[in-house]
Coordinates of C-alpha atoms in Angstrom, one line a residue:
M1396 CA 0.2 0.8 0.4
T1397 CA 0.8 3.6 -0.7
R1398 CA 1.7 5.5 2.4
R1399 CA 1.7 8.8 3.1
G1400 CA 4.7 11.1 4.3
R1401 CA 4.1 13.1 7.6
G1402 CA 3.0 16.4 8.3
R1403 CA 0.4 18.7 7.1
P1404 CA -1.5 16.2 5.0
P1405 CA -2.4 18.6 1.3
H1406 CA -6.2 20.6 1.6
P1407 CA -8.5 19.4 -0.8
D1408 CA -9.7 22.7 -1.2
V1409 CA -7.7 25.1 -3.9
L1410 CA -6.9 27.2 -1.2
T1411 CA -6.1 27.1 2.9
P1412 CA -8.9 28.0 4.4
A1413 CA -6.5 30.8 6.2
E1414 CA -5.2 31.9 2.8
W1415 CA -10.0 32.0 1.9
R1416 CA -9.5 34.6 4.9
V1417 CA -6.9 37.0 3.4
L1418 CA -8.4 36.7 -0.3
N1419 CA -11.8 37.7 0.7
E1420 CA -10.0 41.0 3.1
V1421 CA -8.5 41.5 0.4
R1422 CA -10.8 41.2 -2.3
T1423 CA -12.9 43.9 -0.1
G1424 CA -9.9 46.4 -0.7
A1425 CA -8.4 46.3 2.6
T1426 CA -4.5 47.2 2.6
N1427 CA -1.8 44.2 4.3
A1428 CA -1.5 45.7 7.1
E1429 CA -5.5 46.5 7.8
V1430 CA -5.8 42.7 6.7
A1431 CA -3.0 42.0 9.6
V1432 CA -5.0 44.0 11.8
R1433 CA -8.4 42.8 11.1
L1434 CA -7.5 39.1 11.2
G1435 CA -4.7 39.0 13.9
L1436 CA -2.1 37.7 11.7
S1437 CA 1.2 39.5 12.2
L1438 CA 2.8 42.1 8.2
A1439 CA 4.9 38.5 7.3
T1440 CA 2.2 36.6 7.8
V1441 CA -0.6 37.9 5.6
K1442 CA 2.9 38.4 3.1
F1443 CA 3.5 34.9 3.1
H1444 CA 0.3 34.4 2.3
I1445 CA -0.7 36.6 -1.0
R1446 CA 2.4 35.2 -2.5
N1447 CA 1.2 31.4 -2.1
I1448 CA -2.4 32.6 -3.4
R1449 CA -0.9 33.8 -6.0
S1450 CA 1.3 31.0 -6.5
K1451 CA -1.5 28.8 -6.5
L1452 CA -4.0 30.5 -8.8
E1453 CA -0.8 32.1 -11.1
L1454 CA -2.3 35.4 -11.1
G1455 CA 0.1 38.2 -12.1
D1456 CA -0.9 41.1 -9.2
R1457 CA -3.4 42.3 -6.9
E1458 CA -5.9 42.9 -9.6
A1459 CA -5.5 39.8 -10.4
M1460 CA -6.4 38.4 -7.4
V1461 CA -9.4 40.8 -6.4
A1462 CA -11.3 39.6 -10.1
W1463 CA -10.4 36.0 -9.4
E1464 CA -14.4 35.0 -8.8
R1465 CA -14.9 31.4 -6.9
E1466 CA -15.7 30.7 -3.1
P1467 CA -14.1 27.9 -0.8
E1468 CA -15.5 25.2 -0.9
A1469 CA -17.2 23.2 1.5
V1470 CA -14.6 20.9 3.3
A1471 CA -15.7 18.4 5.7
Q1472 CA -12.7 18.6 8.8
P1473 CA -10.3 15.7 9.3
V1474 CA -11.4 14.3 13.3
G1475 CA -8.0 13.7 15.5
R1476 CA -4.9 15.8 16.5
R1477 CA -3.5 19.1 14.2
W1478 CA -1.0 18.7 11.7
L1479 CA 1.4 21.2 12.2
L1480 CA 4.0 21.0 9.7
A1481 CA 4.0 19.4 6.3
P1482 CA 6.4 17.4 4.7
L1483 CA 10.0 18.4 3.3
G1484 CA 10.5 15.4 1.0
M1485 CA 12.0 13.1 3.6
L1486 CA 15.5 14.4 4.9
L1487 CA 17.8 16.2 2.8
G1488 CA 20.4 15.6 4.8
F1489 CA 22.3 12.4 1.9
W1490 CA 23.5 15.1 -1.1
K1491 CA 27.0 15.4 -1.3
P1492 CA 29.1 18.1 0.1
V1493 CA 29.9 20.2 -2.2
V1494 CA 26.3 20.0 -3.6
G1495 CA 24.0 20.6 -0.9
T1496 CA 20.2 19.9 -1.0
A1497 CA 18.7 22.5 -2.8
A1498 CA 17.6 23.2 -6.6
V1499 CA 20.4 26.0 -7.5
V1500 CA 20.2 28.7 -9.8
A1501 CA 22.1 30.7 -11.5
V1502 CA 21.2 34.1 -12.2
G1503 CA 22.5 37.2 -13.9
G1504 CA 25.7 35.6 -13.1
A1505 CA 25.4 33.8 -16.3
A1506 CA 24.3 34.3 -18.9
V1507 CA 23.7 33.4 -23.0
A1508 CA 22.8 36.4 -25.4
G1509 CA 21.2 37.8 -22.8
G1510 CA 19.2 34.9 -21.2
V1511 CA 19.8 33.7 -17.8
L1512 CA 21.6 30.5 -17.4
A1513 CA 19.3 28.2 -15.2
Y1514 CA 21.1 25.6 -13.8
T1515 CA 20.7 22.6 -11.4
L1516 CA 23.4 20.8 -9.5
A1517 CA 23.0 16.9 -9.7
N1518 CA 24.7 15.2 -7.6
D1519 CA 26.8 13.1 -9.5
G1520 CA 28.3 16.9 -10.8
E1521 CA 27.0 17.5 -14.1
G1522 CA 25.1 20.8 -14.8
E1523 CA 21.9 20.0 -16.4
A1524 CA 20.0 21.4 -19.1
P1525 CA 20.4 25.3 -19.3
A1526 CA 16.5 26.5 -18.4
P1527 CA 15.1 29.2 -20.3
A1528 CA 16.1 32.6 -19.7
S1529 CA 13.8 33.3 -16.0
A1530 CA 14.5 33.4 -12.7
S1531 CA 12.1 30.1 -12.0
T1532 CA 13.7 27.3 -10.7
A1533 CA 13.0 23.7 -9.9
T1534 CA 13.7 21.6 -6.7
A1535 CA 15.0 18.4 -5.8
T1536 CA 14.7 16.1 -3.0
P1537 CA 16.2 13.2 -1.6
D1538 CA 15.4 9.3 -1.6
A1539 CA 12.6 9.5 0.2
S1540 CA 13.1 5.5 1.5
A1541 CA 16.8 6.7 3.2
T1542 CA 15.9 8.0 6.7
V1543 CA 12.4 8.5 9.0
T1544 CA 12.1 12.0 10.1
P1545 CA 10.7 12.4 14.0
D1546 CA 6.6 13.5 14.1
A1547 CA 6.5 16.9 14.5
S1548 CA 3.5 17.4 15.5
A1549 CA 3.8 14.9 18.2
T1550 CA 5.6 16.9 21.1
V1551 CA 4.4 16.2 24.8
P1552 CA 3.9 20.2 26.5
P1553 CA 4.8 20.2 30.9
D1554 CA 3.4 20.0 33.4
A1555 CA 1.3 23.2 33.5
S1556 CA 0.4 23.2 37.4
A1557 CA 3.5 22.9 38.1
T1558 CA 5.3 26.6 38.6
V1559 CA 8.6 26.7 39.2
P1560 CA 9.7 29.9 39.4
P1561 CA 12.9 30.5 36.9
D1562 CA 16.7 30.6 38.6
A1563 CA 17.9 33.7 37.4
T1564 CA 20.7 33.2 39.0
A1565 CA 21.2 29.6 36.8
T1566 CA 23.7 30.2 34.2
P1567 CA 23.3 27.9 30.3
D1568 CA 25.0 24.9 30.0
T1569 CA 26.5 24.2 27.2
T1570 CA 25.7 20.3 28.3
A1571 CA 22.3 21.3 27.3
T1572 CA 22.4 21.9 24.0
P1573 CA 22.5 19.4 21.2
D1574 CA 25.4 17.3 20.3
T1575 CA 28.1 19.7 18.8
T1576 CA 30.4 16.4 18.6
A1577 CA 29.0 15.5 15.5
T1578 CA 30.0 16.7 12.4
P1579 CA 27.4 16.5 8.9
R1580 CA 27.2 13.4 7.5
E1581 CA 28.6 11.8 4.2
A1582 CA 26.1 12.6 1.5
A1583 CA 24.5 9.7 -0.4
T1584 CA 24.0 9.7 -3.6
P1585 CA 20.8 10.7 -3.3
G1586 CA 16.4 9.4 -5.4
D1587 CA 15.7 11.1 -8.6
S1588 CA 12.7 12.5 -7.3
Q1589 CA 11.9 16.1 -7.9
D1590 CA 9.0 17.1 -4.7
E1591 CA 7.8 20.2 -4.0
S1592 CA 8.9 20.3 -0.8
G1593 CA 12.2 20.9 -1.7
V1594 CA 14.2 23.8 -0.5
S1595 CA 15.2 26.0 -3.4
V1596 CA 18.3 27.9 -3.8
T1597 CA 18.6 31.2 -6.8
F1598 CA 21.7 32.8 -6.9
W1599 CA 21.8 36.1 -8.5
G1600 CA 24.8 38.6 -10.2
E1601 CA 28.1 37.8 -9.5
V1602 CA 27.8 34.7 -7.0
P1603 CA 30.8 32.7 -8.2
E1604 CA 30.9 29.1 -8.9
D1605 CA 32.3 28.0 -5.2
R1606 CA 31.1 29.9 -3.6
Q1607 CA 27.4 28.5 -4.8
A1608 CA 28.7 25.2 -4.2
E1609 CA 30.1 26.3 -0.7
L1610 CA 26.3 28.0 0.0
S1611 CA 24.6 24.8 -1.5
E1612 CA 26.3 22.8 1.3
Q1613 CA 25.5 25.2 3.5
V1614 CA 21.5 25.3 3.4
A1615 CA 22.4 21.2 2.9
D1616 CA 23.2 21.0 5.9
I1617 CA 20.9 23.4 7.8
V1618 CA 18.4 21.1 6.8
R1619 CA 19.8 18.8 7.5
F1620 CA 20.4 20.0 11.4
Y1621 CA 16.4 21.2 12.1
D1622 CA 15.1 18.5 10.2
V1623 CA 17.7 15.8 12.6
R1624 CA 17.8 17.6 15.7
F1625 CA 14.3 19.4 16.0
G1626 CA 11.9 18.0 13.5
I1627 CA 11.8 21.1 12.0
R1628 CA 10.7 21.2 7.8
V1629 CA 10.3 24.3 6.3
P1630 CA 8.2 23.3 3.1
D1631 CA 7.8 25.2 -1.0
L1632 CA 11.2 28.1 1.4
S1633 CA 13.0 29.6 -1.1
I1634 CA 16.4 31.2 -0.7
H1635 CA 17.7 33.7 -2.4
I1636 CA 21.3 34.9 -2.3
A1637 CA 22.6 38.1 -4.5
S1638 CA 25.9 39.3 -4.8
D1639 CA 25.9 42.7 -4.0
E1640 CA 23.4 46.0 -3.3
Q1641 CA 22.2 45.8 -6.8
A1642 CA 21.6 41.8 -6.9
F1643 CA 20.3 42.0 -3.8
A1644 CA 17.4 44.5 -4.8
T1645 CA 16.6 43.0 -8.2
A1646 CA 15.5 39.4 -6.4
L1647 CA 13.5 41.0 -4.1
G1648 CA 12.1 43.1 -7.2
R1649 CA 11.5 46.7 -5.9
E1650 CA 14.4 49.1 -4.9
L1651 CA 15.9 49.3 -1.6
D1652 CA 14.0 51.9 1.3
Y1653 CA 16.6 52.7 4.6
E1654 CA 15.4 49.5 6.4
T1655 CA 16.5 47.2 3.7
R1656 CA 19.6 48.5 2.3
W1657 CA 21.5 47.8 5.9
V1658 CA 20.6 44.6 6.7
P1659 CA 22.0 41.6 5.6
A1660 CA 19.1 39.5 4.5
L1661 CA 15.7 39.2 5.2
H1662 CA 12.7 36.9 5.2
E1663 CA 9.2 37.7 3.9
D1664 CA 6.8 36.7 1.2
G1665 CA 7.7 32.5 2.2
A1666 CA 11.4 33.4 1.3
I1667 CA 14.3 34.1 2.3
F1668 CA 16.6 36.7 1.0
V1669 CA 20.4 37.0 1.4
H1670 CA 23.1 39.6 0.7
A1671 CA 25.7 37.1 1.0
E1672 CA 28.3 40.7 0.0
K1673 CA 27.8 41.5 4.3
T1674 CA 27.2 37.7 5.5
A1675 CA 25.7 34.4 4.8
N1676 CA 25.3 33.2 7.9
T1677 CA 22.4 34.5 8.7
I1678 CA 21.2 31.8 6.3
E1679 CA 20.5 29.4 9.5
R1680 CA 18.7 32.7 11.6
Y1681 CA 15.8 32.6 9.0
Y1682 CA 15.1 29.7 8.3
F1683 CA 14.3 29.5 11.9
E1684 CA 12.0 32.2 11.7
A1685 CA 9.8 30.8 8.8
F1686 CA 10.0 27.7 10.4
E1687 CA 8.2 30.0 13.6
A1688 CA 6.4 32.0 10.8
L1689 CA 4.7 28.5 10.0
V1690 CA 4.0 26.8 13.0
A1691 CA 2.3 29.1 14.4
E1692 CA -0.5 29.6 11.7
G1693 CA -1.3 32.3 12.1
R1694 CA -1.2 33.6 14.9
D1695 CA 0.9 36.0 17.3
L1696 CA 4.6 34.9 17.9
G1697 CA 4.7 36.8 20.5
P1698 CA 7.5 39.1 21.9
E1699 CA 10.1 40.0 19.1
W1700 CA 12.7 39.7 21.1
L1701 CA 11.8 35.8 21.9
A1702 CA 11.3 35.1 18.0
E1703 CA 15.2 37.5 17.1
G1704 CA 16.6 36.1 20.4
A1705 CA 15.5 32.4 19.3
A1706 CA 16.6 32.9 16.2
V1707 CA 20.0 33.9 16.4
Y1708 CA 20.4 31.4 19.6
M1709 CA 19.8 28.0 16.7
G1710 CA 21.8 29.5 14.2
H1711 CA 24.3 29.2 16.6
L1712 CA 22.8 25.8 17.7
F1713 CA 23.7 25.2 13.8
R1714 CA 27.1 26.5 13.4
E1715 CA 28.4 24.1 16.6
W1716 CA 27.1 21.2 14.9
R1717 CA 29.0 22.0 12.6
G1718 CA 31.9 22.5 13.5
T1719 CA 32.6 26.6 12.5
M1720 CA 32.2 27.6 16.5
E1721 CA 31.2 26.3 20.1
L1722 CA 28.3 28.2 22.0
K1723 CA 30.4 29.0 24.8
G1724 CA 32.6 31.7 22.7
A1725 CA 29.0 33.1 21.6
R1726 CA 27.1 33.0 24.6
N1727 CA 30.5 35.5 26.0
H1728 CA 30.1 37.9 22.7
W1729 CA 26.4 38.4 23.5
R1730 CA 26.9 39.3 27.1
L1731 CA 30.3 42.0 26.3
M1732 CA 27.6 43.0 23.8
A1733 CA 25.0 42.9 26.1
S1734 CA 26.7 45.2 28.6
S1735 CA 26.3 47.7 26.1
D1736 CA 22.7 48.1 26.1
P1737 CA 20.3 49.7 28.5
T1738 CA 17.4 48.3 27.3
P1739 CA 14.8 46.2 29.0
L1740 CA 13.2 43.1 28.0
E1741 CA 10.2 44.5 28.6
D1742 CA 10.2 47.1 26.1
L1743 CA 12.0 44.7 23.6
E1744 CA 8.1 43.3 22.9
R1745 CA 7.1 45.2 20.1
W1746 CA 8.6 46.9 17.7
S1747 CA 8.8 48.9 15.0
P1748 CA 10.9 50.7 12.2
T1749 CA 12.1 53.6 14.3
D1750 CA 13.5 52.4 17.0
A1751 CA 16.6 51.4 17.3
E1752 CA 17.0 49.3 19.3
W1753 CA 17.2 46.4 17.0
S1754 CA 19.2 48.8 14.4
G1755 CA 22.8 47.6 16.8
T1756 CA 23.7 44.0 17.4
E1757 CA 23.5 45.5 21.5
T1758 CA 20.0 44.6 21.9
L1759 CA 20.1 41.6 19.6
S1760 CA 22.6 40.3 21.3
T1761 CA 20.5 40.9 25.1
A1762 CA 17.4 39.1 23.0
T1763 CA 19.6 35.9 22.6
L1764 CA 21.3 35.8 25.6
A1765 CA 17.7 35.8 27.0
A1766 CA 17.0 33.2 24.6
D1767 CA 19.7 31.4 26.0
W1768 CA 18.8 31.3 29.2
L1769 CA 14.9 30.3 28.7
V1770 CA 16.7 27.8 27.4
A1771 CA 19.2 27.0 30.5
Q1772 CA 16.0 27.1 33.2
A1773 CA 13.7 24.6 30.7
R1774 CA 15.1 22.2 28.5
P1775 CA 16.7 22.4 24.8
D1776 CA 14.0 21.7 22.6
A1777 CA 12.1 24.5 24.8
L1778 CA 12.0 26.9 21.8
V1779 CA 10.8 24.5 19.6
E1780 CA 7.5 23.8 21.9
Y1781 CA 7.0 26.7 22.2
Y1782 CA 6.2 27.7 18.6
R1783 CA 4.4 24.7 18.3
A1784 CA 2.0 25.1 21.2
L1785 CA 0.8 28.9 20.2
P1786 CA -1.6 26.6 17.6
N1787 CA -3.3 25.3 20.8
S1788 CA -2.7 27.9 23.4
E1789 CA -5.2 31.0 24.1
S1790 CA -2.4 33.4 23.4
W1791 CA 1.2 33.9 23.3
Q1792 CA 1.2 34.3 27.0
D1793 CA 0.1 30.8 27.4
A1794 CA 1.9 29.3 25.5
F1795 CA 4.9 31.2 26.5
E1796 CA 3.8 29.9 30.9
A1797 CA 2.9 25.9 29.7
T1798 CA 6.4 25.9 28.3
F1799 CA 8.4 27.5 30.3
G1800 CA 7.2 26.7 33.3
F1801 CA 6.8 30.0 35.0
S1802 CA 4.8 33.4 33.4
V1803 CA 6.8 36.2 31.2
Q1804 CA 6.5 38.4 34.0
D1805 CA 8.4 36.1 36.5
A1806 CA 10.6 36.1 33.0
Y1807 CA 11.2 39.3 33.0
E1808 CA 12.5 39.7 36.6
G1809 CA 14.4 36.5 36.2
F1810 CA 15.9 37.5 33.7
A1811 CA 16.9 40.6 35.0
I1812 CA 18.7 39.6 38.0
H1813 CA 20.4 36.9 35.7
R1814 CA 21.4 39.7 33.0
T1815 CA 23.0 42.1 36.2
A1816 CA 25.1 38.9 37.5
V1817 CA 26.7 37.6 34.1
V1818 CA 27.2 41.3 32.5
S1819 CA 29.2 44.3 34.2
T1820 CA 27.5 48.0 34.8
H1821 CA 28.8 50.4 32.5
A1822 CA 27.2 54.5 31.9
T1823 CA 24.2 55.1 29.9
I1824 CA 24.6 57.8 27.2
L1825 CA 21.4 59.3 26.4
G1826 CA 20.8 61.8 23.4
V1827 CA 19.8 63.6 20.3
I1828 CA 21.3 63.6 16.7
R1829 CA 19.5 67.4 14.9
G1830 CA 20.2 69.1 11.7
P1831 CA 21.5 72.1 10.9
N1832 CA 19.3 74.7 12.6
G1833 CA 18.1 72.4 15.4
T1834 CA 15.7 71.2 12.8
R1835 CA 14.0 67.7 12.9
L1836 CA 15.9 64.3 11.5
S1837 CA 13.8 62.0 9.7
S1838 CA 15.6 58.4 8.2
A1839 CA 19.0 59.5 8.9
S1840 CA 21.7 56.7 8.5
L1841 CA 23.6 57.7 11.8
F1842 CA 26.0 56.3 13.8
V1843 CA 26.9 57.3 17.2
G1844 CA 30.8 56.3 18.7
A1845 CA 32.4 56.4 22.0
V1846 CA 35.4 56.1 21.8
Y1847 CA 37.8 55.2 25.1
L1848 CA 40.5 58.0 25.5
D1849 CA 43.5 54.8 26.2
G1850 CA 42.9 53.4 22.9
S1851 CA 41.4 50.5 24.0
G1852 CA 38.9 50.4 22.0
S1853 CA 34.9 52.2 20.7
V1854 CA 31.3 51.1 21.4
G1855 CA 28.1 52.9 19.4
T1856 CA 24.7 52.4 18.1
S1857 CA 22.7 53.4 15.9
A1858 CA 21.0 56.4 16.0
N1859 CA 17.0 56.2 15.5
L1860 CA 14.9 57.4 12.9
D1861 CA 14.3 60.7 14.8
G1862 CA 18.0 60.6 15.9
T1863 CA 17.8 59.9 19.3
F1864 CA 19.8 57.7 20.7
R1865 CA 21.2 55.1 23.7
F1866 CA 24.2 53.3 24.7
N1867 CA 26.4 52.1 27.6
A1868 CA 29.7 52.0 27.1
Q1869 CA 32.3 51.2 29.9
N1870 CA 32.9 53.4 33.3
R1871 CA 36.2 55.6 31.2
P1872 CA 37.3 59.2 30.0
L1873 CA 35.6 58.7 26.3
R1874 CA 35.0 60.8 22.8
L1875 CA 32.8 60.6 20.9
E1876 CA 32.4 60.6 17.0
V1877 CA 28.9 60.3 14.7
S1878 CA 29.2 58.9 11.2
F1879 CA 27.2 58.3 8.4
T1880 CA 26.2 55.3 7.6
C1881 CA 27.5 54.1 3.5
P1882 CA 26.6 50.4 1.5
G1883 CA 29.7 48.9 2.9
A1884 CA 31.8 51.8 4.6
W1885 CA 31.6 54.9 6.4
R1886 CA 31.9 58.4 6.3
G1887 CA 33.1 59.8 9.7
L1888 CA 31.3 63.4 10.1
G1889 CA 33.9 64.8 13.6
W1890 CA 34.1 64.8 17.3
Y1891 CA 31.0 66.2 19.8
E1892 CA 32.6 69.3 20.7
E1893 CA 31.0 71.1 24.4
E1894 CA 28.5 73.2 22.8
G1895 CA 26.9 71.0 20.9
G1896 CA 28.9 70.9 16.7
L1897 CA 31.5 68.4 15.4
T1898 CA 34.6 69.0 14.9
T1899 CA 37.2 67.1 13.1
E1900 CA 40.1 67.6 14.9
G1901 CA 39.9 64.8 17.5
E1902 CA 42.0 66.9 20.4
E1903 CA 39.6 69.2 20.3
A1904 CA 36.6 67.0 21.2
A1905 CA 34.5 67.0 24.7
I1906 CA 36.1 64.4 27.0
L1907 CA 33.1 63.1 28.8
G1908 CA 32.4 59.6 31.1
G1909 CA 34.9 58.3 34.1
D1910 CA 33.2 59.5 36.8
G1911 CA 30.5 56.3 37.1
E1912 CA 27.6 58.7 36.1
D1913 CA 25.8 58.1 33.0
I1914 CA 26.1 60.8 29.8
R1915 CA 22.3 63.1 29.5
G1916 CA 21.4 65.2 27.9
I1917 CA 23.9 65.3 24.4
V1918 CA 22.4 67.6 21.6
I1919 CA 24.8 67.2 18.7
E1920 CA 23.6 69.5 15.1
L1921 CA 25.3 67.8 12.0
P1922 CA 27.1 70.5 9.8
A1923 CA 24.8 70.5 6.9
P1924 CA 21.2 68.8 5.6
H1925 CA 20.9 64.9 5.6
R1926 CA 20.7 65.0 1.9
E1927 CA 24.1 66.6 1.1
L1928 CA 24.8 63.9 3.8
A1929 CA 23.4 61.0 1.8
E1930 CA 25.4 62.4 -1.4
A1931 CA 28.5 62.5 -0.2
C1932 CA 27.9 58.4 0.1
S1933 CA 28.2 58.8 -3.1
S1934 CA 31.9 58.9 -3.5
E1935 CA 34.7 56.7 -1.3
P1936 CA 33.4 56.9 1.6
S1937 CA 36.1 56.1 4.6
E1938 CA 37.1 52.2 5.1
S1939 CA 38.6 53.9 9.1

């Protein structure tokens, strides 16, 4: 008899119930943001559903979606437990290391007669015939008979009645993490089966072939690690890797704005976009974010610090498993970076583009340190269990307490104590940057850094879009330097003077700190309008 793969069974209707709900709201003329509010979804989830709807129905744009005439069919609901994850073919770990598990398409890097050379890396190292000149990708999965993957939906929640206060002083134990002695297994030859649940990789721009093979192998290991260790599968995921900023914009299908210009990667519309020029070590992080969005089934994911911190933490677990780093070293780095971030964890529950907290690694390190602490209080699989519990919980707070064994408020109080114990105390620096004549800034790509007088180092943060900034520095004498961020580098604007202006001479800069007090009320006035500073990025920026 034929055995169906494990995971979510295919829905009998052309669209899932969640997709029908989104489509019906779109038909009313609602924007994505309005749809998100009406249905209680995140904006990313709405975009994900719209992308799936257009793909399934082969509709070119939003207007075609609105004009499409069909109503949902009456479908009998299945009896029994709720399936949370769709299959990924089976374990995608049996490719030769040089190949990877995903289909690979080169876009822009290998052009033939003005077209695009698209090819799939076969397991024997020989390329298939070129595809038509387009950016479409094919997917491939290995032999389904190779491995049986754990049932991703069969999780056992902890006893919610046995609430145990978090141990604030407990330092995360590296022994409570996945087996780091395991290395990626030698790959075997996959079957010839093609499956729509595979992960595809598309390269945009001039990505060298050896780099393509390296990144394909990395994606293969990422899929294997999450599948074997946690039973995590993200079906129909496409990963787009761009060689430079122009290729990144082409992959996204739009011009880069303030937010997309500076990020190394994005997860939106059910796809991961990676800026290879900045870093490719974010794929494992955004793969987990894709899992978060998938398994939550449109429910509120909960606090941003947990969603972001858990993804970074899981990405570091992957790197330790792969043998490229140790979690202990990463943990020390998180503590060091978090020492420059004064933001209380509870202030990071919700995020908006105008917040500076998520623009630098300091606050992201705080979020990751909190995720690491949660694992130490519960168990290694707790972060995964939390997101799997969301669809069957009344609220994310209920899922949190059922998973970790204590309330969110208890977590905030416990982590605050833990944070004080493992992170050194610093002085807080607060201020604002204004345009000429005290005008208010908007969308300014500015960075404020504290440079210690003894030459031992520096620390800083990106300013908010309105020019405000806040970060921590060690209690030592320092000077403040202001820079304008340019793609790939930055341009120094000058040093802060007592009167609020900037000087290009370091010896004329104001000397601050060293007295054990916070540094507050700093007002820095820029020498030129923001647009002129932005135009300066077109010239060669300083690398220092």
